[in-house]
Amino acid sequence: MERFSNTAEKCADLIRSSKEVVVVSHIDADGLTSAGIMCTALKRMGKPYTTRFEKKLDSAALKNIADNCPGKLVIFTDLGSGALDEIVALGIPAVIADHHQPRPVEYEYHLNPHLHGLNGATDICGAGMSFILAMKLGDNVDLSSLAIVGAVGDLQDMRNNALVGVNRQILEMGKEHGYLFFEKDLKLFGRQTRPIFKLLQYSSDPFIPGLSGSEDSCIAFLENAGVHVRTDTWRRWIDLSPQEKKTVTSKLIQYCLSCGMQPYKVQRLIGDVYTLLKEEPGTELRDASEYSTLLNATARYDHADIGLAVCMGDRGDAFNYARDLLEQHRRNLVNGLNYVMDKGVTRLENLQYFHAKKEIRETIVGIIAGMSSSLDCVRRDMPIIGFANSEEGIKVSGRGNHDLILRGLNLAKAIGESADEVGGAGGGHDIAAGATIPFGKEDEFITILDQKIGKQLRPKSQ
Ligand code: C5P
Ligand code: C5P
Ligand code: C5P
Ligand code: ZN
């Protein structure tokens, strides 16, 4: 964290000396937690602020910001680095706290892990960068919880099945001050809120043959392991005794291995899980992963204001509304995965893709592309690209994995350059990137992208 100290201090000075600020952030869990951290810090300082959420920071969005916020300092969180050249060219007075691959432009008030030899997909997220800045603005150590929710929301714990790098430092700090707790546990989604059998039933990453998708077999599996799924009410993971948790975990591992699941997939069942100690047990907010999904359910459906209110402490109307949105989000993710499963994917030499047209909302096609890697029809030795229609053009979302990164994959570069060549724009991270391209350019784009990825990838080691 120390390596950011000088730049963070400069940014904090600029914020302190500005009369009014505008926080501009990204519409996903990391973007919302970033904004939640920054707005809370500003509120505590008594600094007047307004907020704006953007799907992406293209020329139109930047121009709009430049025109509508004259004289105000703009704090970009979880975005901005990829548009730094334009921000500077437009003369927007800005502080940037981001983790996306930056444009090669010198700028004094730019916080980004890539400028310090760190990886923006694993070491720290937008919320982490915002937290580092917030720590220079006041006593904001409690906001470490939101920084961890942001990191988990961006799946920064996937590579090592645990948070590493600066994320880990923030985690330790939150733990030391009594805000966070972490432990190794079954890493299935819904530990706090869902009936145990549903954790198994909805496990898509990894997909558990014979259990994923089948309520009856999940209930039978648990009862056979001697763990009752119901007492007065459905029991949740947090209701089980430590012994029961152990039994389920080891029976599940045995089961997965016995039905031929590859060991690397089985390993993904266990990993660090993160608990927010100041939140009510049994709510989505108590678990970092459930919290981040709750936030995605607001921001990706044009309700970023609701998610931000939750991040800033609303446990009433906004929280209840967010929970309603979550139900719909879950249905959309399941429907999206079923769509990919039904239609299958098209394979080129170095990538595979699906085109969802209007069937998957463009704001969640990336989540579905990522989750689809556990489907049988999707190969893990090439990236997966999803297309969906959006108002401005065709939305592209690409997802890779750690093995592909080791072989040289950089999706941000490949997708960004291919989009440029067909008159679109994009960027992101080595492991996950996106773009918007003009209508009708999909075939041309995917051919170019296939070639670029072919050039990046070294052959598989045997
Ligand atoms: O815009 P932003 O940087 O917040 O989004 C990062 C994206 O990368 C998320 O959609 C996240 O799920 C994805 N990701 C991934 N696999 C990883 C790391 C990140 O799909 N291992
Ligand atoms: O857009 P990105 O790829 O960040 O999406 C991350 C989100 O994907 C998580 O916050 C969660 O909503 C969803 N997800 C999930 N179950 C998985 C993997 C991802 O709900 N197994
Ligand atoms: O939208 P999606 O979830 O696929 O985004 C994956 C990553 O690519 C995110 O980090 C996002 O910020 C980035 N992205 C981008 N430019 C776009 C679309 C996505 O930099 N036009
Ligand atoms: Zn992010």
Short mmCIF file of C-alpha atoms in Angstrom, two decimals, residues 255-421:
data_model
loop_
_atom_site.label_atom_id
_atom_site.label_comp_id
_atom_site.label_asym_id
_atom_site.label_seq_id
_atom_site.Cartn_x
_atom_site.Cartn_y
_atom_site.Cartn_z
CA TYR A 255 -18.34 -37.46 -4.58
CA CYS A 256 -16.83 -35.08 -7.14
CA LEU A 257 -13.64 -37.10 -7.46
CA SER A 258 -15.59 -40.35 -7.73
CA CYS A 259 -17.60 -39.05 -10.65
CA GLY A 260 -14.46 -38.15 -12.54
CA MET A 261 -14.33 -34.38 -12.03
CA GLN A 262 -10.86 -33.03 -12.71
CA PRO A 263 -8.95 -32.26 -9.48
CA TYR A 264 -8.40 -28.59 -10.40
CA LYS A 265 -12.15 -28.16 -10.59
CA VAL A 266 -12.70 -29.97 -7.30
CA GLN A 267 -10.10 -27.70 -5.68
CA ARG A 268 -12.17 -24.70 -6.62
CA LEU A 269 -14.84 -25.87 -4.18
CA ILE A 270 -12.66 -24.79 -1.27
CA GLY A 271 -11.17 -21.36 -0.75
CA ASP A 272 -11.11 -18.25 1.40
CA VAL A 273 -14.48 -16.74 2.19
CA TYR A 274 -14.94 -13.24 3.57
CA THR A 275 -17.35 -12.20 6.30
CA LEU A 276 -18.36 -8.62 7.11
CA LEU A 277 -18.52 -8.69 10.89
CA LYS A 278 -20.58 -5.53 11.37
CA GLU A 279 -23.42 -6.75 9.15
CA GLU A 280 -26.42 -8.74 10.32
CA PRO A 281 -25.81 -12.53 10.12
CA GLY A 282 -28.09 -14.26 7.62
CA THR A 283 -28.26 -11.28 5.27
CA GLU A 284 -26.57 -10.87 1.87
CA LEU A 285 -24.42 -8.12 3.35
CA ARG A 286 -22.66 -10.47 5.77
CA ASP A 287 -20.83 -12.33 2.96
CA ALA A 288 -18.61 -10.45 0.49
CA SER A 289 -19.67 -12.56 -2.47
CA GLU A 290 -23.40 -12.30 -1.76
CA TYR A 291 -23.01 -8.57 -1.10
CA SER A 292 -21.32 -8.04 -4.48
CA THR A 293 -24.02 -9.94 -6.32
CA LEU A 294 -26.67 -7.84 -4.57
CA LEU A 295 -24.88 -4.73 -5.85
CA ASN A 296 -24.61 -6.07 -9.40
CA ALA A 297 -28.34 -6.70 -9.26
CA THR A 298 -28.91 -2.97 -8.79
CA ALA A 299 -26.26 -1.29 -10.92
CA ARG A 300 -26.59 -3.49 -13.97
CA TYR A 301 -30.33 -2.76 -14.13
CA ASP A 302 -30.16 1.05 -14.03
CA HIS A 303 -30.50 1.25 -10.25
CA ALA A 304 -26.99 2.24 -9.21
CA ASP A 305 -28.49 4.77 -6.80
CA ILE A 306 -30.06 1.90 -4.82
CA GLY A 307 -26.75 0.00 -4.62
CA LEU A 308 -24.89 3.12 -3.58
CA ALA A 309 -27.41 3.81 -0.81
CA VAL A 310 -26.84 0.26 0.49
CA CYS A 311 -23.05 0.78 0.41
CA MET A 312 -23.54 3.99 2.39
CA GLY A 313 -25.50 2.25 5.11
CA ASP A 314 -29.18 2.16 4.08
CA ARG A 315 -30.68 -0.96 5.63
CA GLY A 316 -34.29 0.03 5.01
CA ASP A 317 -36.05 0.83 1.74
CA ALA A 318 -32.99 0.72 -0.52
CA PHE A 319 -31.84 -2.60 0.95
CA ASN A 320 -35.28 -4.16 0.49
CA TYR A 321 -35.53 -2.89 -3.06
CA ALA A 322 -32.06 -4.28 -3.81
CA ARG A 323 -33.23 -7.69 -2.56
CA ASP A 324 -36.17 -7.64 -4.96
CA LEU A 325 -33.83 -6.76 -7.82
CA LEU A 326 -31.58 -9.65 -6.79
CA GLU A 327 -34.34 -12.20 -7.36
CA GLN A 328 -34.73 -11.00 -10.93
CA HIS A 329 -30.95 -10.88 -11.48
CA ARG A 330 -30.65 -14.52 -10.39
CA ARG A 331 -33.38 -15.57 -12.80
CA ASN A 332 -31.62 -13.66 -15.59
CA LEU A 333 -28.28 -15.37 -14.89
CA VAL A 334 -29.91 -18.81 -14.91
CA ASN A 335 -31.81 -18.01 -18.13
CA GLY A 336 -28.63 -16.65 -19.73
CA LEU A 337 -26.67 -19.79 -18.90
CA ASN A 338 -29.49 -21.96 -20.21
CA TYR A 339 -29.44 -19.93 -23.41
CA VAL A 340 -25.71 -20.61 -23.93
CA MET A 341 -26.24 -24.28 -23.08
CA ASP A 342 -29.14 -24.61 -25.58
CA LYS A 343 -27.56 -22.71 -28.46
CA GLY A 344 -23.99 -23.85 -27.85
CA VAL A 345 -20.93 -21.88 -28.89
CA THR A 346 -19.16 -21.43 -32.24
CA ARG A 347 -15.50 -22.37 -32.22
CA LEU A 348 -12.79 -20.70 -34.31
CA GLU A 349 -9.13 -21.60 -34.15
CA ASN A 350 -8.26 -19.67 -30.99
CA LEU A 351 -11.54 -18.64 -29.40
CA GLN A 352 -15.18 -19.62 -28.98
CA TYR A 353 -18.17 -17.33 -29.02
CA PHE A 354 -21.93 -17.00 -28.73
CA HIS A 355 -24.24 -14.23 -29.90
CA ALA A 356 -27.18 -13.63 -27.57
CA LYS A 357 -28.73 -10.80 -29.64
CA LYS A 358 -31.56 -9.46 -27.44
CA GLU A 359 -31.81 -12.61 -25.30
CA ILE A 360 -29.21 -11.53 -22.74
CA ARG A 361 -28.99 -8.00 -21.38
CA GLU A 362 -25.76 -6.39 -22.52
CA THR A 363 -24.89 -5.39 -18.96
CA ILE A 364 -24.76 -9.02 -17.80
CA VAL A 365 -23.43 -10.80 -20.90
CA GLY A 366 -19.93 -10.61 -19.36
CA ILE A 367 -21.05 -12.29 -16.14
CA ILE A 368 -22.71 -15.03 -18.18
CA ALA A 369 -19.66 -15.45 -20.44
CA GLY A 370 -17.56 -15.89 -17.28
CA MET A 371 -19.96 -18.33 -15.63
CA SER A 372 -20.37 -20.31 -18.87
CA SER A 373 -16.80 -21.59 -18.64
CA SER A 374 -18.11 -24.32 -16.37
CA LEU A 375 -20.62 -25.56 -18.97
CA ASP A 376 -19.76 -28.74 -20.85
CA CYS A 377 -20.09 -27.00 -24.22
CA VAL A 378 -17.41 -24.44 -23.35
CA ARG A 379 -13.71 -25.30 -23.56
CA ARG A 380 -11.21 -23.97 -21.06
CA ASP A 381 -8.23 -23.88 -23.40
CA MET A 382 -9.54 -20.90 -25.36
CA PRO A 383 -11.23 -17.67 -24.29
CA ILE A 384 -14.99 -17.25 -24.53
CA ILE A 385 -16.52 -14.22 -26.20
CA GLY A 386 -20.16 -13.19 -25.81
CA PHE A 387 -22.04 -10.73 -28.05
CA ALA A 388 -25.30 -8.97 -27.19
CA ASN A 389 -27.24 -6.12 -28.75
CA SER A 390 -27.08 -2.75 -27.07
CA GLU A 391 -28.49 0.61 -28.03
CA GLU A 392 -25.18 2.00 -29.22
CA GLY A 393 -23.99 -1.08 -31.10
CA ILE A 394 -22.96 -4.64 -30.35
CA LYS A 395 -21.63 -5.27 -26.85
CA VAL A 396 -18.68 -7.67 -26.67
CA SER A 397 -17.54 -9.40 -23.49
CA GLY A 398 -14.53 -11.70 -23.32
CA ARG A 399 -13.33 -13.93 -20.50
CA GLY A 400 -10.15 -15.99 -20.14
CA ASN A 401 -8.60 -17.91 -17.27
CA HIS A 402 -5.30 -18.16 -15.45
CA ASP A 403 -3.88 -20.93 -17.66
CA LEU A 404 -4.53 -18.82 -20.75
CA ILE A 405 -2.84 -15.79 -19.16
CA LEU A 406 0.24 -17.93 -18.51
CA ARG A 407 0.22 -18.81 -22.22
CA GLY A 408 0.29 -15.11 -23.12
CA LEU A 409 -3.36 -14.10 -23.38
CA ASN A 410 -4.12 -10.40 -22.95
CA LEU A 411 -7.80 -9.89 -23.71
CA ALA A 412 -7.75 -6.15 -23.01
CA LYS A 413 -5.14 -5.68 -25.73
CA ALA A 414 -6.66 -8.12 -28.25
CA ILE A 415 -10.24 -6.92 -27.82
CA GLY A 416 -9.26 -3.24 -27.65
CA GLU A 417 -7.21 -3.41 -30.86
CA SER A 418 -9.77 -5.52 -32.74
CA ALA A 419 -12.53 -3.11 -31.73
CA ASP A 420 -10.42 -0.18 -32.96
CA GLU A 421 -10.01 -1.86 -36.33
#
